[in-house]
mmCIF file of C-alpha atoms in Angstrom:
data_model
loop_
_atom_site.group_PDB
_atom_site.id
_atom_site.type_symbol
_atom_site.label_atom_id
_atom_site.label_comp_id
_atom_site.label_asym_id
_atom_site.label_seq_id
_atom_site.Cartn_x
_atom_site.Cartn_y
_atom_site.Cartn_z
ATOM 1 C CA MET G 1 -19.002 15.621 4.360
ATOM 2 C CA ASP G 2 -20.527 13.377 1.705
ATOM 3 C CA ARG G 3 -17.854 11.247 0.072
ATOM 4 C CA ILE G 4 -18.097 9.515 -3.277
ATOM 5 C CA GLN G 5 -17.883 5.787 -2.577
ATOM 6 C CA ILE G 6 -19.517 2.410 -3.127
ATOM 7 C CA PRO G 7 -22.459 1.981 -0.717
ATOM 8 C CA ARG G 8 -22.566 -1.050 1.535
ATOM 9 C CA GLU G 9 -25.675 -2.439 -0.151
ATOM 10 C CA GLU G 10 -23.894 -2.549 -3.509
ATOM 11 C CA PHE G 11 -21.209 -4.818 -2.045
ATOM 12 C CA ALA G 12 -23.970 -7.145 -0.820
ATOM 13 C CA GLN G 13 -25.584 -7.183 -4.257
ATOM 14 C CA ARG G 14 -22.247 -8.099 -5.844
ATOM 15 C CA VAL G 15 -22.122 -11.227 -3.678
ATOM 16 C CA GLN G 16 -25.601 -12.217 -4.842
ATOM 17 C CA ASN G 17 -24.650 -11.598 -8.471
ATOM 18 C CA ALA G 18 -21.633 -13.845 -8.013
ATOM 19 C CA ALA G 19 -23.771 -16.546 -6.359
ATOM 20 C CA ALA G 20 -26.049 -16.599 -9.415
ATOM 21 C CA LYS G 21 -23.046 -17.251 -11.667
ATOM 22 C CA ILE G 22 -21.747 -19.907 -9.263
ATOM 23 C CA ARG G 23 -25.063 -21.728 -9.609
ATOM 24 C CA GLU G 24 -25.067 -21.314 -13.407
ATOM 25 C CA ARG G 25 -21.697 -23.063 -13.596
ATOM 26 C CA GLY G 26 -22.665 -25.886 -11.259
ATOM 27 C CA LEU G 27 -20.149 -24.858 -8.586
ATOM 28 C CA ASP G 28 -20.611 -25.287 -4.862
ATOM 29 C CA ALA G 29 -18.447 -22.309 -3.952
ATOM 30 C CA LEU G 30 -16.087 -19.704 -5.349
ATOM 31 C CA ILE G 31 -12.814 -18.592 -3.752
ATOM 32 C CA VAL G 32 -11.411 -15.279 -4.957
ATOM 33 C CA ASN G 33 -7.859 -14.368 -3.926
ATOM 34 C CA GLY G 34 -5.925 -11.126 -3.784
ATOM 35 C CA SER G 35 -2.966 -9.298 -2.316
ATOM 36 C CA GLU G 36 -1.785 -5.795 -1.529
ATOM 37 C CA ALA G 37 -0.697 -5.347 -5.162
ATOM 38 C CA ASP G 38 -3.661 -7.073 -6.849
ATOM 39 C CA TYR G 39 -6.525 -6.436 -4.484
ATOM 40 C CA ALA G 40 -9.313 -5.719 -6.979
ATOM 41 C CA ASN G 41 -11.217 -9.005 -7.049
ATOM 42 C CA THR G 42 -11.306 -9.394 -3.273
ATOM 43 C CA ARG G 43 -12.008 -5.723 -2.555
ATOM 44 C CA TYR G 44 -14.855 -5.890 -5.076
ATOM 45 C CA PHE G 45 -16.822 -7.972 -2.557
ATOM 46 C CA SER G 46 -15.275 -6.957 0.749
ATOM 47 C CA ASN G 47 -13.949 -3.381 0.489
ATOM 48 C CA PHE G 48 -10.890 -4.795 2.276
ATOM 49 C CA TRP G 49 -7.439 -3.999 0.894
ATOM 50 C CA PRO G 50 -4.757 -6.096 2.635
ATOM 51 C CA LEU G 51 -1.332 -4.900 3.673
ATOM 52 C CA PHE G 52 1.640 -7.311 3.624
ATOM 53 C CA GLU G 53 -0.655 -10.315 3.911
ATOM 54 C CA ARG G 54 -2.918 -11.927 1.301
ATOM 55 C CA CYS G 55 -6.673 -12.306 1.526
ATOM 56 C CA GLY G 56 -9.511 -14.273 0.002
ATOM 57 C CA VAL G 57 -13.278 -14.181 -0.307
ATOM 58 C CA ALA G 58 -15.335 -17.392 -0.235
ATOM 59 C CA ILE G 59 -18.862 -17.257 -1.693
ATOM 60 C CA SER G 60 -21.343 -20.122 -1.650
ATOM 61 C CA ALA G 61 -23.933 -20.967 -4.277
ATOM 62 C CA ASN G 62 -26.632 -19.900 -1.802
ATOM 63 C CA GLY G 63 -25.165 -16.384 -1.542
ATOM 64 C CA ASP G 64 -23.384 -16.486 1.814
ATOM 65 C CA VAL G 65 -19.892 -15.023 2.059
ATOM 66 C CA ALA G 66 -16.771 -15.081 4.257
ATOM 67 C CA LEU G 67 -13.552 -13.071 4.239
ATOM 68 C CA LEU G 68 -10.303 -15.035 4.591
ATOM 69 C CA VAL G 69 -7.341 -13.103 6.021
ATOM 70 C CA GLY G 70 -3.889 -13.568 7.469
ATOM 71 C CA PRO G 71 -3.167 -13.648 11.222
ATOM 72 C CA GLU G 72 -2.432 -9.923 11.624
ATOM 73 C CA SER G 73 -5.455 -8.654 9.680
ATOM 74 C CA GLN G 74 -8.531 -9.791 11.610
ATOM 75 C CA ILE G 75 -9.221 -6.506 13.410
ATOM 76 C CA PHE G 76 -8.053 -4.469 10.407
ATOM 77 C CA ALA G 77 -10.457 -6.359 8.126
ATOM 78 C CA ALA G 78 -13.363 -5.915 10.536
ATOM 79 C CA ASP G 79 -12.766 -2.150 10.683
ATOM 80 C CA PHE G 80 -12.324 -1.570 6.936
ATOM 81 C CA GLY G 81 -14.327 -4.347 5.318
ATOM 82 C CA VAL G 82 -18.043 -4.984 4.839
ATOM 83 C CA ILE G 83 -18.084 -8.784 5.342
ATOM 84 C CA GLU G 84 -19.037 -9.896 8.839
ATOM 85 C CA LYS G 85 -17.752 -13.482 8.765
ATOM 86 C CA ILE G 86 -13.955 -13.303 8.977
ATOM 87 C CA PHE G 87 -11.648 -16.325 9.214
ATOM 88 C CA VAL G 88 -7.913 -16.260 9.940
ATOM 89 C CA LEU G 89 -6.005 -18.777 7.814
ATOM 90 C CA HIS G 90 -2.294 -19.521 7.935
ATOM 91 C CA GLU G 91 -2.254 -19.751 4.125
ATOM 92 C CA TYR G 92 -2.811 -15.980 3.828
ATOM 93 C CA ARG G 93 0.217 -14.976 5.922
ATOM 94 C CA GLU G 94 2.875 -12.524 4.754
ATOM 95 C CA SER G 95 5.929 -13.501 2.694
ATOM 96 C CA ALA G 96 8.294 -13.399 5.704
ATOM 97 C CA ASN G 97 6.583 -16.701 6.526
ATOM 98 C CA PRO G 98 6.172 -16.372 10.314
ATOM 99 C CA ALA G 99 4.900 -19.483 12.097
ATOM 100 C CA TYR G 100 2.780 -17.701 14.741
ATOM 101 C CA PRO G 101 3.060 -20.646 17.176
ATOM 102 C CA GLU G 102 0.646 -19.081 19.689
ATOM 103 C CA ILE G 103 -2.212 -18.541 17.219
ATOM 104 C CA LYS G 104 -4.944 -21.093 16.590
ATOM 105 C CA PHE G 105 -5.863 -20.778 12.929
ATOM 106 C CA ASN G 106 -9.137 -21.388 11.139
ATOM 107 C CA THR G 107 -9.321 -23.709 8.161
ATOM 108 C CA PHE G 108 -10.910 -23.611 4.724
ATOM 109 C CA ASN G 109 -13.276 -26.314 6.002
ATOM 110 C CA GLU G 110 -14.504 -24.093 8.841
ATOM 111 C CA ALA G 111 -14.986 -21.126 6.519
ATOM 112 C CA PHE G 112 -16.968 -23.266 4.066
ATOM 113 C CA ARG G 113 -19.209 -24.684 6.794
ATOM 114 C CA ALA G 114 -19.952 -21.134 7.968
ATOM 115 C CA ILE G 115 -21.274 -20.219 4.510
ATOM 116 C CA GLY G 116 -23.338 -23.386 4.192
ATOM 117 C CA VAL G 117 -20.974 -25.593 2.175
ATOM 118 C CA SER G 118 -20.173 -29.068 3.465
ATOM 119 C CA GLY G 119 -18.935 -32.363 2.116
ATOM 120 C CA GLN G 120 -15.790 -33.312 0.214
ATOM 121 C CA LYS G 121 -16.765 -33.994 -3.391
ATOM 122 C CA LEU G 122 -17.229 -30.346 -4.216
ATOM 123 C CA ARG G 123 -16.778 -28.234 -7.329
ATOM 124 C CA ILE G 124 -14.803 -25.225 -6.147
ATOM 125 C CA GLY G 125 -14.200 -22.303 -8.473
ATOM 126 C CA VAL G 126 -10.990 -20.343 -7.976
ATOM 127 C CA ALA G 127 -10.842 -16.846 -9.452
ATOM 128 C CA ALA G 128 -7.983 -14.414 -9.704
ATOM 129 C CA TRP G 129 -5.975 -17.472 -10.779
ATOM 130 C CA LEU G 130 -2.806 -15.442 -11.321
ATOM 131 C CA ASP G 131 -3.156 -14.035 -7.801
ATOM 132 C CA THR G 132 -3.589 -17.440 -6.159
ATOM 133 C CA ASN G 133 -0.198 -18.533 -4.912
ATOM 134 C CA VAL G 134 0.981 -22.112 -4.468
ATOM 135 C CA VAL G 135 0.515 -22.032 -0.686
ATOM 136 C CA VAL G 136 -3.150 -21.018 -0.956
ATOM 137 C CA MET G 137 -3.870 -23.538 -3.714
ATOM 138 C CA GLU G 138 -2.227 -26.338 -1.739
ATOM 139 C CA GLY G 139 -4.282 -25.319 1.296
ATOM 140 C CA ILE G 140 -7.514 -25.625 -0.691
ATOM 141 C CA LYS G 141 -6.518 -29.030 -2.066
ATOM 142 C CA THR G 142 -5.470 -30.291 1.366
ATOM 143 C CA ALA G 143 -8.763 -29.188 2.900
ATOM 144 C CA PHE G 144 -10.794 -30.712 0.057
ATOM 145 C CA PRO G 145 -8.735 -33.548 -1.472
ATOM 146 C CA GLU G 146 -11.714 -34.921 -3.412
ATOM 147 C CA ALA G 147 -12.831 -31.570 -4.803
ATOM 148 C CA GLU G 148 -12.717 -30.522 -8.435
ATOM 149 C CA ILE G 149 -10.903 -27.181 -8.705
ATOM 150 C CA VAL G 150 -12.274 -25.080 -11.578
ATOM 151 C CA ARG G 151 -10.542 -22.014 -12.943
ATOM 152 C CA SER G 152 -13.216 -19.301 -12.772
ATOM 153 C CA ASP G 153 -11.615 -16.004 -13.772
ATOM 154 C CA ASP G 154 -14.431 -15.535 -16.286
ATOM 155 C CA ILE G 155 -16.910 -15.001 -13.455
ATOM 156 C CA MET G 156 -14.988 -11.980 -12.224
ATOM 157 C CA VAL G 157 -14.533 -10.536 -15.721
ATOM 158 C CA GLU G 158 -18.285 -10.802 -16.313
ATOM 159 C CA LEU G 159 -19.129 -9.214 -12.969
ATOM 160 C CA ARG G 160 -16.659 -6.350 -13.198
ATOM 161 C CA SER G 161 -16.723 -5.411 -16.886
ATOM 162 C CA ILE G 162 -19.932 -3.368 -16.792
ATOM 163 C CA LYS G 163 -19.807 -0.675 -14.142
ATOM 164 C CA SER G 164 -22.587 0.618 -11.925
ATOM 165 C CA ASP G 165 -23.362 4.327 -11.677
ATOM 166 C CA ASN G 166 -21.544 4.378 -8.323
ATOM 167 C CA GLU G 167 -18.437 2.856 -9.869
ATOM 168 C CA VAL G 168 -18.470 5.394 -12.693
ATOM 169 C CA ALA G 169 -18.834 8.170 -10.113
ATOM 170 C CA CYS G 170 -15.740 6.908 -8.246
ATOM 171 C CA LEU G 171 -13.769 6.811 -11.499
ATOM 172 C CA ARG G 172 -14.901 10.313 -12.423
ATOM 173 C CA GLU G 173 -13.910 11.716 -9.035
ATOM 174 C CA ALA G 174 -10.510 10.018 -9.180
ATOM 175 C CA ALA G 175 -9.987 11.422 -12.697
ATOM 176 C CA ARG G 176 -10.863 14.911 -11.452
ATOM 177 C CA ILE G 177 -8.183 14.679 -8.780
ATOM 178 C CA THR G 178 -5.686 13.223 -11.256
ATOM 179 C CA HIS G 179 -6.287 16.118 -13.640
ATOM 180 C CA ILE G 180 -5.455 18.627 -10.885
ATOM 181 C CA ALA G 181 -2.241 16.740 -10.071
ATOM 182 C CA THR G 182 -1.236 16.661 -13.744
ATOM 183 C CA GLN G 183 -1.586 20.425 -14.050
ATOM 184 C CA GLU G 184 0.433 20.979 -10.865
ATOM 185 C CA VAL G 185 3.261 18.773 -12.142
ATOM 186 C CA ILE G 186 3.342 20.581 -15.496
ATOM 187 C CA LYS G 187 3.526 23.951 -13.715
ATOM 188 C CA ALA G 188 6.417 22.763 -11.523
ATOM 189 C CA ALA G 189 8.487 20.816 -14.085
ATOM 190 C CA ARG G 190 11.953 22.240 -14.732
ATOM 191 C CA PRO G 191 15.243 20.939 -16.133
ATOM 192 C CA GLY G 192 17.436 19.880 -13.227
ATOM 193 C CA MET G 193 14.605 18.274 -11.262
ATOM 194 C CA THR G 194 14.511 14.531 -10.867
ATOM 195 C CA GLU G 195 11.687 12.290 -11.984
ATOM 196 C CA LEU G 196 10.979 11.480 -8.343
ATOM 197 C CA GLN G 197 10.633 15.143 -7.414
ATOM 198 C CA LEU G 198 7.791 15.400 -9.912
ATOM 199 C CA VAL G 199 6.224 12.287 -8.408
ATOM 200 C CA GLY G 200 6.356 13.979 -4.994
ATOM 201 C CA ILE G 201 4.356 16.942 -6.308
ATOM 202 C CA ALA G 202 1.755 14.596 -7.766
ATOM 203 C CA GLN G 203 1.456 12.612 -4.532
ATOM 204 C CA LYS G 204 1.063 15.728 -2.412
ATOM 205 C CA THR G 205 -1.649 17.047 -4.724
ATOM 206 C CA ILE G 206 -3.796 13.920 -4.923
ATOM 207 C CA TYR G 207 -3.950 13.541 -1.147
ATOM 208 C CA GLU G 208 -4.784 17.226 -0.680
ATOM 209 C CA HIS G 209 -7.744 16.820 -3.029
ATOM 210 C CA GLY G 210 -9.270 13.663 -1.560
ATOM 211 C CA ALA G 211 -7.561 10.563 -2.991
ATOM 212 C CA GLU G 212 -7.162 7.537 -0.736
ATOM 213 C CA TYR G 213 -3.911 6.497 -2.467
ATOM 214 C CA GLU G 214 -2.073 6.519 -5.776
ATOM 215 C CA GLY G 215 -3.933 4.641 -8.482
ATOM 216 C CA LEU G 216 -0.641 3.347 -9.855
ATOM 217 C CA PRO G 217 3.061 3.966 -9.193
ATOM 218 C CA MET G 218 3.175 7.479 -10.655
ATOM 219 C CA TYR G 219 4.941 7.750 -14.001
ATOM 220 C CA CYS G 220 7.246 10.733 -14.461
ATOM 221 C CA PHE G 221 9.818 9.423 -16.949
ATOM 222 C CA SER G 222 12.363 11.444 -18.908
ATOM 223 C CA GLN G 223 13.850 10.823 -22.349
ATOM 224 C CA LYS G 224 15.511 7.357 -22.357
ATOM 225 C CA SER G 225 13.152 5.875 -19.758
ATOM 226 C CA THR G 226 10.080 7.016 -21.706
ATOM 227 C CA LYS G 227 10.610 3.878 -23.827
ATOM 228 C CA HIS G 228 9.548 1.790 -20.836
ATOM 229 C CA ALA G 229 5.982 0.584 -21.382
ATOM 230 C CA ILE G 230 5.827 0.034 -17.616
ATOM 231 C CA SER G 231 8.483 1.168 -15.180
ATOM 232 C CA ARG G 232 9.152 3.268 -12.098
ATOM 233 C CA SER G 233 10.368 6.818 -11.744
ATOM 234 C CA SER G 234 13.968 7.281 -10.685
ATOM 235 C CA TYR G 235 16.618 9.770 -9.611
ATOM 236 C CA ARG G 236 17.263 10.531 -13.302
ATOM 237 C CA GLU G 237 17.756 14.288 -13.718
ATOM 238 C CA ILE G 238 15.537 15.914 -16.326
ATOM 239 C CA LYS G 239 17.471 17.825 -18.993
ATOM 240 C CA MET G 240 16.591 20.570 -21.432
ATOM 241 C CA GLY G 241 15.325 19.006 -24.651
ATOM 242 C CA ASP G 242 13.990 15.887 -22.906
ATOM 243 C CA ILE G 243 10.550 14.480 -23.450
ATOM 244 C CA VAL G 244 8.976 13.771 -20.060
ATOM 245 C CA GLN G 245 6.133 11.250 -19.929
ATOM 246 C CA LEU G 246 3.488 11.813 -17.264
ATOM 247 C CA ASN G 247 1.040 9.105 -16.242
ATOM 248 C CA LEU G 248 -0.623 10.073 -12.987
ATOM 249 C CA SER G 249 -3.454 8.402 -11.132
ATOM 250 C CA ALA G 250 -5.491 8.949 -7.982
ATOM 251 C CA LYS G 251 -7.473 6.185 -6.267
ATOM 252 C CA VAL G 252 -11.003 6.711 -4.904
ATOM 253 C CA ASN G 253 -12.582 3.750 -3.064
ATOM 254 C CA GLY G 254 -10.222 1.532 -5.049
ATOM 255 C CA TYR G 255 -11.077 2.970 -8.475
ATOM 256 C CA SER G 256 -7.996 4.106 -10.338
ATOM 257 C CA PRO G 257 -8.145 5.964 -13.667
ATOM 258 C CA SER G 258 -5.030 7.597 -15.074
ATOM 259 C CA ILE G 259 -4.173 10.554 -17.277
ATOM 260 C CA GLY G 260 -1.101 10.336 -19.483
ATOM 261 C CA MET G 261 0.650 12.779 -21.793
ATOM 262 C CA PRO G 262 4.126 13.740 -22.977
ATOM 263 C CA ILE G 263 5.564 17.160 -22.154
ATOM 264 C CA SER G 264 8.717 18.606 -23.689
ATOM 265 C CA MET G 265 11.467 20.553 -21.964
ATOM 266 C CA GLY G 266 11.695 23.176 -24.696
ATOM 267 C CA LYS G 267 10.616 22.897 -28.309
ATOM 268 C CA LEU G 268 10.151 19.449 -29.806
ATOM 269 C CA SER G 269 12.589 18.426 -32.493
ATOM 270 C CA ASP G 270 11.017 17.616 -35.862
ATOM 271 C CA LYS G 271 11.630 13.895 -35.287
ATOM 272 C CA LYS G 272 9.901 13.917 -31.915
ATOM 273 C CA ARG G 273 7.062 16.113 -33.091
ATOM 274 C CA ARG G 274 6.208 13.741 -35.923
ATOM 275 C CA LEU G 275 5.693 10.796 -33.545
ATOM 276 C CA VAL G 276 4.004 12.874 -30.822
ATOM 277 C CA GLU G 277 1.472 14.296 -33.289
ATOM 278 C CA PHE G 278 0.762 10.950 -34.944
ATOM 279 C CA CYS G 279 0.292 9.255 -31.577
ATOM 280 C CA LEU G 280 -2.194 11.963 -30.606
ATOM 281 C CA GLU G 281 -3.992 11.477 -33.915
ATOM 282 C CA ALA G 282 -4.241 7.722 -33.239
ATOM 283 C CA HIS G 283 -5.522 8.477 -29.736
ATOM 284 C CA MET G 284 -8.304 10.716 -31.027
ATOM 285 C CA TRP G 285 -9.091 8.185 -33.780
ATOM 286 C CA THR G 286 -9.625 5.536 -31.101
ATOM 287 C CA GLU G 287 -12.006 7.727 -29.136
ATOM 288 C CA LYS G 288 -14.198 8.079 -32.234
ATOM 289 C CA GLN G 289 -14.383 4.283 -32.734
ATOM 290 C CA ILE G 290 -15.761 3.373 -29.326
ATOM 291 C CA LYS G 291 -19.473 2.737 -29.141
ATOM 292 C CA ALA G 292 -21.779 0.115 -27.655
ATOM 293 C CA GLY G 293 -22.221 -2.703 -30.155
ATOM 294 C CA ARG G 294 -18.741 -2.549 -31.690
ATOM 295 C CA VAL G 295 -16.629 -5.728 -31.621
ATOM 296 C CA ALA G 296 -13.410 -4.995 -29.711
ATOM 297 C CA MET G 297 -11.041 -6.780 -32.101
ATOM 298 C CA ASP G 298 -12.334 -4.771 -35.082
ATOM 299 C CA ILE G 299 -11.194 -1.562 -33.411
ATOM 300 C CA ALA G 300 -7.856 -3.130 -32.406
ATOM 301 C CA LYS G 301 -7.152 -4.428 -35.919
ATOM 302 C CA ASP G 302 -7.961 -1.073 -37.507
ATOM 303 C CA PHE G 303 -5.800 0.690 -34.904
ATOM 304 C CA LYS G 304 -2.791 -1.445 -35.831
ATOM 305 C CA LYS G 305 -3.545 -0.887 -39.512
ATOM 306 C CA LEU G 306 -3.565 2.881 -38.927
ATOM 307 C CA PHE G 307 0.011 2.691 -37.617
ATOM 308 C CA GLU G 308 1.103 0.625 -40.611
ATOM 309 C CA GLU G 309 -0.628 2.699 -43.282
ATOM 310 C CA ARG G 310 0.762 5.958 -41.898
ATOM 311 C CA GLY G 311 4.313 4.595 -41.858
ATOM 312 C CA PHE G 312 4.561 4.062 -38.100
ATOM 313 C CA GLY G 313 4.349 0.264 -38.043
ATOM 314 C CA GLU G 314 7.746 -0.061 -36.350
ATOM 315 C CA ASN G 315 6.569 2.285 -33.595
ATOM 316 C CA TYR G 316 3.536 0.144 -32.689
ATOM 317 C CA PHE G 317 3.744 -1.849 -29.457
ATOM 318 C CA TYR G 318 0.178 -2.511 -28.274
ATOM 319 C CA GLY G 319 -3.204 -0.877 -28.170
ATOM 320 C CA PRO G 320 -5.643 0.672 -28.338
ATOM 321 C CA CYS G 321 -7.420 0.232 -24.948
ATOM 322 C CA HIS G 322 -7.429 -1.770 -21.756
ATOM 323 C CA GLY G 323 -10.113 -2.262 -19.152
ATOM 324 C CA LEU G 324 -10.318 0.165 -16.245
ATOM 325 C CA GLY G 325 -11.723 -0.169 -12.768
ATOM 326 C CA MET G 326 -10.405 -1.009 -9.328
ATOM 327 C CA ILE G 327 -6.916 -1.362 -10.724
ATOM 328 C CA GLU G 328 -5.838 0.947 -13.527
ATOM 329 C CA VAL G 329 -5.299 -2.033 -15.842
ATOM 330 C CA GLU G 330 -7.972 -4.705 -15.665
ATOM 331 C CA ALA G 331 -9.703 -7.138 -17.981
ATOM 332 C CA PRO G 332 -10.798 -7.002 -20.662
ATOM 333 C CA TRP G 333 -8.033 -5.700 -22.897
ATOM 334 C CA MET G 334 -8.929 -4.580 -26.401
ATOM 335 C CA GLU G 335 -6.662 -6.682 -28.640
ATOM 336 C CA THR G 336 -6.705 -8.056 -32.169
ATOM 337 C CA ILE G 337 -8.119 -11.353 -30.840
ATOM 338 C CA SER G 338 -10.767 -9.806 -28.545
ATOM 339 C CA ASP G 339 -14.125 -11.098 -29.792
ATOM 340 C CA TYR G 340 -16.345 -9.469 -27.162
ATOM 341 C CA VAL G 341 -18.881 -6.725 -27.923
ATOM 342 C CA LEU G 342 -18.614 -3.314 -26.259
ATOM 343 C CA LYS G 343 -21.517 -2.591 -23.929
ATOM 344 C CA LYS G 344 -22.839 0.489 -22.209
ATOM 345 C CA ASN G 345 -20.999 1.307 -18.956
ATOM 346 C CA MET G 346 -17.901 -0.685 -19.811
ATOM 347 C CA THR G 347 -14.922 1.476 -18.846
ATOM 348 C CA PHE G 348 -11.538 1.660 -20.540
ATOM 349 C CA GLN G 349 -8.331 3.578 -20.636
ATOM 350 C CA ILE G 350 -7.649 4.750 -24.180
ATOM 351 C CA ASP G 351 -3.933 3.986 -24.011
ATOM 352 C CA THR G 352 -1.973 5.093 -27.079
ATOM 353 C CA PHE G 353 1.687 4.158 -26.712
ATOM 354 C CA ALA G 354 4.362 4.556 -29.379
ATOM 355 C CA MET G 355 8.071 3.887 -29.232
ATOM 356 C CA GLY G 356 10.750 5.844 -31.117
ATOM 357 C CA SER G 357 14.458 5.149 -31.451
ATOM 358 C CA ASP G 358 15.482 6.877 -28.210
ATOM 359 C CA PHE G 359 12.200 7.867 -26.596
ATOM 360 C CA GLY G 360 8.593 6.791 -26.220
ATOM 361 C CA LEU G 361 5.310 8.465 -25.416
ATOM 362 C CA ARG G 362 1.763 7.763 -24.380
ATOM 363 C CA TRP G 363 -1.522 9.644 -24.545
ATOM 364 C CA GLU G 364 -3.998 8.145 -22.108
ATOM 365 C CA LYS G 365 -7.385 8.930 -20.596
ATOM 366 C CA PRO G 366 -10.347 7.133 -18.951
ATOM 367 C CA ILE G 367 -13.676 6.734 -20.764
ATOM 368 C CA VAL G 368 -17.040 5.047 -20.276
ATOM 369 C CA VAL G 369 -18.859 3.426 -23.211
ATOM 370 C CA THR G 370 -22.257 4.866 -24.124
ATOM 371 C CA GLU G 371 -24.883 3.893 -26.690
ATOM 372 C CA GLU G 372 -23.790 6.766 -28.935
ATOM 373 C CA GLY G 373 -20.026 6.597 -28.423
ATOM 374 C CA CYS G 374 -17.992 7.197 -25.291
ATOM 375 C CA GLU G 375 -17.750 9.810 -22.569
ATOM 376 C CA MET G 376 -14.513 11.075 -21.062
ATOM 377 C CA LEU G 377 -14.240 10.663 -17.318
ATOM 378 C CA CYS G 378 -11.571 13.367 -16.964
ATOM 379 C CA PRO G 379 -12.667 17.028 -16.813
ATOM 380 C CA GLU G 380 -10.846 18.156 -19.972
ATOM 381 C CA GLN G 381 -9.805 16.614 -23.261
ATOM 382 C CA ILE G 382 -6.304 15.164 -23.340
ATOM 383 C CA GLY G 383 -4.433 16.482 -26.341
ATOM 384 C CA LYS G 384 -2.537 19.695 -25.705
ATOM 385 C CA ILE G 385 1.122 19.382 -26.682
ATOM 386 C CA TYR G 386 3.135 21.055 -23.924
ATOM 387 C CA GLU G 387 6.482 22.563 -24.953
ATOM 388 C CA LEU G 388 7.722 24.261 -21.808
ATOM 389 C CA GLU G 389 9.934 27.320 -22.124
ATOM 390 C CA PHE G 390 12.143 28.561 -19.291
#
């Protein structure tokens, strides 16, 4: 069966694209780090998603590449990844901090020599700065005490912001699966169920329809917990009259769009309806603003102004969009200080969140920027207000 995925040759081209940027910045090499939770930058080159342990990718200015893994991941990485040169470094071990006294580890020096980088007075870029822990950074500095370490997150943002047709296809397929799961959860939702029971229905559905994993910890929040901008579902029992916030996401080859909407257990009160309808209006307004050539901060400023002019300034928290790709939230965000220009094949989640006095809600969907506007990646428009009767 043909499966929608990133072809091996595209991973190889990504390494060469990175090497060109390494040369532009006068670097000798780039180290990109990741973990089970924040795997996107390393999987972007390697297709390897670690478990328990950390991992890294080292790329030289001449376009050679090595995968850096912890002591239990060598065979795992060879089976799942697309990078042939694999080095086992103690710095990438799991948080239980085992010593592994019987294992002979590789070093950063050995990995660098294997990709054609030698010497000590190097300029080494480190990307995924927030995902580079102290142990890894100390290991790099110990191996290369005379090196200049350069923060290089911008390289990864530039590489990942504009998606290939294969990436868009993965996002579209994941959104298709997510849409099916959303409809199944809505059909099953009843007062008396717990938030986690709804999550179980969503998980079952995404795997049945071809997802490799959840794209995010599934959101099924009820009433009070809907005010959480980010959170986890719980054993909270859903009650009649509650607003339930759904944000579901399936992952396909690492790509993780989400679909979000509020549903009501029974008719919405007038107070809730007012905020739900305005938030939907702001969501649809945002969709109409997105187009290649627009400056991101102009949209963000006008979005905030919309809340204020309509009398919902106190309900504003953030918005209107964040980047989308291998993790459901990735750079770049669309904020009031974002001076970048939207370009064709940039992908975003239109994420419209509003907070009331005792509840919150979010309308959310994945889109891809086009020359004329934007195209939804989910099969149907997000916007129906569900008031479930029992």
